[in-house]
Coordinates of C-alpha atoms in Angstrom, one line a residue:
X163 CA -6.4 30.1 -58.9
X164 CA -7.8 26.9 -57.7
X165 CA -5.5 24.5 -59.3
X166 CA -2.6 26.5 -57.4
X167 CA -4.3 26.1 -54.1
X168 CA -5.1 22.2 -54.9
X169 CA -1.2 21.9 -55.8
X170 CA -0.1 23.7 -52.5
X171 CA -2.7 21.3 -50.7
X172 CA -1.2 18.1 -52.3
X173 CA 2.3 19.6 -51.2
X174 CA 1.0 20.0 -47.5
X175 CA -0.3 16.5 -47.7
X176 CA 3.0 15.0 -48.9
X177 CA 5.1 16.7 -46.4
X178 CA 2.6 15.5 -43.7
X179 CA 2.9 12.1 -44.9
X180 CA 6.7 12.2 -45.4
X181 CA 6.8 13.5 -41.7
X182 CA 4.6 10.9 -40.2
X183 CA 6.6 7.7 -42.2
X184 CA 10.3 9.4 -41.0
X185 CA 9.1 9.9 -37.3
X186 CA 7.1 6.3 -37.2
X187 CA 9.9 4.6 -38.8
X188 CA 12.7 6.1 -36.9
X189 CA 10.5 5.1 -33.6
X190 CA 10.2 1.4 -35.1
X191 CA 14.0 1.5 -36.0
X192 CA 15.0 2.6 -32.5
X193 CA 13.1 0.4 -30.4
X194 CA 13.0 -2.9 -32.6
X195 CA 16.6 -2.5 -34.1
X196 CA 18.1 -0.3 -31.7
X197 CA 19.3 2.2 -34.6
X198 CA 17.5 4.8 -36.3
X199 CA 17.9 7.2 -39.5
X200 CA 20.0 10.2 -38.5
X201 CA 18.5 12.5 -41.1
X202 CA 14.6 12.0 -40.0
X203 CA 14.6 13.9 -37.1
X204 CA 15.9 16.9 -38.9
X205 CA 13.8 16.4 -42.0
X206 CA 10.9 16.3 -40.2
X207 CA 11.5 19.3 -38.3
X208 CA 12.0 20.9 -41.8
X209 CA 8.8 19.6 -43.3
X210 CA 7.0 20.6 -39.9
X211 CA 8.2 24.3 -40.6
X212 CA 7.2 24.0 -44.3
X213 CA 3.6 22.7 -43.4
X214 CA 3.0 25.6 -40.7
X215 CA 4.1 28.3 -43.1
X216 CA 2.5 27.1 -46.3
X217 CA -0.6 26.1 -44.4
X218 CA -0.9 29.7 -43.1
X219 CA -1.5 30.6 -46.7
X220 CA -4.2 27.8 -47.0
X221 CA -5.7 29.3 -43.9
X222 CA -5.6 32.8 -45.0
X223 CA -7.7 31.8 -48.2
X224 CA -10.2 29.7 -46.3
X225 CA -10.7 32.5 -43.7
X226 CA -9.6 29.7 -40.8
X227 CA -7.2 31.9 -38.9
X228 CA -8.1 32.7 -35.3
X229 CA -10.5 35.4 -35.1
X230 CA -12.8 37.2 -32.9
X231 CA -16.4 38.8 -34.6
X232 CA -18.2 39.8 -31.6
X233 CA -17.2 43.6 -32.1
X234 CA -17.4 43.6 -35.8
X235 CA -20.7 41.9 -35.7
X236 CA -22.4 45.0 -34.1
X237 CA -21.1 47.3 -36.4
X238 CA -22.6 49.0 -39.4
X239 CA -21.3 48.0 -43.1
X240 CA -19.3 50.9 -42.9
X241 CA -17.5 49.9 -39.6
X242 CA -17.2 46.7 -40.8
X243 CA -15.5 47.8 -43.8
X244 CA -13.0 50.0 -41.8
X245 CA -12.3 47.3 -39.6
X246 CA -11.6 45.2 -42.5
X247 CA -9.3 47.8 -44.1
X248 CA -7.3 48.1 -40.6
X249 CA -6.9 44.3 -40.1
X250 CA -5.8 43.8 -43.9
X251 CA -3.4 46.7 -43.4
X252 CA -1.9 45.3 -40.2
X253 CA -1.6 42.2 -41.8
X254 CA 0.2 43.7 -44.7
X255 CA 2.6 45.3 -42.1
X256 CA 3.4 42.2 -40.7
X257 CA 4.1 40.5 -44.2
X258 CA 6.1 43.4 -45.1
X259 CA 8.2 42.8 -41.7
X260 CA 8.4 38.8 -42.3
X261 CA 10.0 39.4 -46.0
X262 CA 12.5 42.5 -44.7
X263 CA 13.6 40.3 -42.0
X264 CA 13.9 37.1 -44.0
X265 CA 15.8 39.1 -46.4
X266 CA 18.2 40.7 -44.0
X267 CA 18.9 36.9 -42.8
X268 CA 19.0 35.6 -46.4
X269 CA 22.7 35.5 -46.8
X270 CA 23.2 34.0 -43.4
X271 CA 20.7 31.3 -43.8
X272 CA 22.2 30.7 -47.4
X273 CA 25.9 30.2 -45.9
X274 CA 24.7 28.1 -42.6
X275 CA 24.0 24.4 -43.1
X276 CA 21.9 22.2 -41.1
X277 CA 24.0 19.8 -38.8
X278 CA 22.9 16.5 -40.1
X279 CA 21.7 16.8 -43.5
X280 CA 23.9 19.8 -44.6
X281 CA 21.0 21.7 -46.6
X282 CA 21.6 25.5 -46.3
X283 CA 19.2 26.8 -43.9
X284 CA 17.8 29.1 -46.3
X285 CA 15.7 26.0 -47.6
X286 CA 14.1 26.1 -44.3
X287 CA 13.9 29.5 -43.6
X288 CA 13.0 30.8 -47.4
X289 CA 9.7 29.3 -47.0
X290 CA 9.0 32.9 -45.0
X291 CA 9.3 34.2 -48.8
X292 CA 6.4 32.1 -50.1
X293 CA 4.0 32.6 -46.9
X294 CA 4.4 36.2 -46.6
X295 CA 4.0 36.9 -50.1
X296 CA 0.8 34.5 -50.4
X297 CA -0.7 36.1 -47.1
X298 CA 0.1 39.6 -48.4
X299 CA -1.3 39.0 -51.7
X300 CA -4.5 37.9 -50.2
X301 CA -4.8 40.7 -48.2
X302 CA -3.9 43.0 -50.8
X303 CA -6.5 41.8 -52.8
X304 CA -9.1 41.8 -49.8
X305 CA -8.0 45.4 -48.9
X306 CA -8.4 46.4 -52.6
X307 CA -11.9 45.0 -52.6
X308 CA -13.0 46.5 -49.1
X309 CA -11.9 50.2 -50.2
X310 CA -13.7 50.1 -54.0
X311 CA -16.6 48.7 -52.1
X312 CA -16.7 45.4 -53.9
X313 CA -16.4 43.1 -51.0
X314 CA -19.6 41.0 -49.8
X315 CA -21.1 41.3 -46.1
X316 CA -20.0 37.5 -45.7
X317 CA -16.4 38.5 -46.8
X318 CA -16.0 41.3 -44.1
X319 CA -17.0 38.5 -41.4
X320 CA -14.9 35.8 -43.0
X321 CA -14.4 33.7 -39.7
X322 CA -14.8 30.0 -39.9
X323 CA -17.1 29.0 -37.0
X324 CA -15.9 26.4 -34.2
X325 CA -16.0 22.8 -35.1
X326 CA -16.5 21.9 -31.4
X327 CA -20.1 20.1 -31.0
X328 CA -22.6 22.3 -29.3
X329 CA -23.4 21.1 -25.7
X330 CA -26.3 19.0 -25.3
X331 CA -29.2 20.4 -22.9
X332 CA -30.7 18.0 -21.0
X333 CA -34.3 18.5 -19.6
X334 CA -34.4 18.7 -16.1
X335 CA -36.1 15.9 -14.2
X336 CA -39.6 16.3 -12.8
X337 CA -39.3 13.2 -10.6
X338 CA -39.2 14.2 -7.1

């Protein structure tokens, strides 16, 4: 499974690099040569959509999504498991809704072409299939582990801490 996520992270890095090259190259071409690459704006937008949705799967695996654990930390293990079951159930419902909505729009997206690149829009919106399936699979596994009691306490509070630097406390001056 680690190889799959390494491949996903490599894909994300390549998409980001491609987006940066296209946007930066287009800016340079426009300001220096008064011309640009017409497909770069549209492709960079498509890359951004893919980065967002595929990155959501990686964030789900890492527990990096925004969360607030103040309430859950105060609960007993049984209460934490109940909250985990509830949250994973809600995540599964959201994933099912995303999959259903994308499926209902599939034919429209497959027949609609992007204006410049003429890529079928299913290549843009189809990433939701991958994202919702990946997030849903992760939520299903975590839900199963919670229901069967195989989940650890650290997994019940799977929220990444803030990366902000804590404030520096300066001692008060005693000079008067």
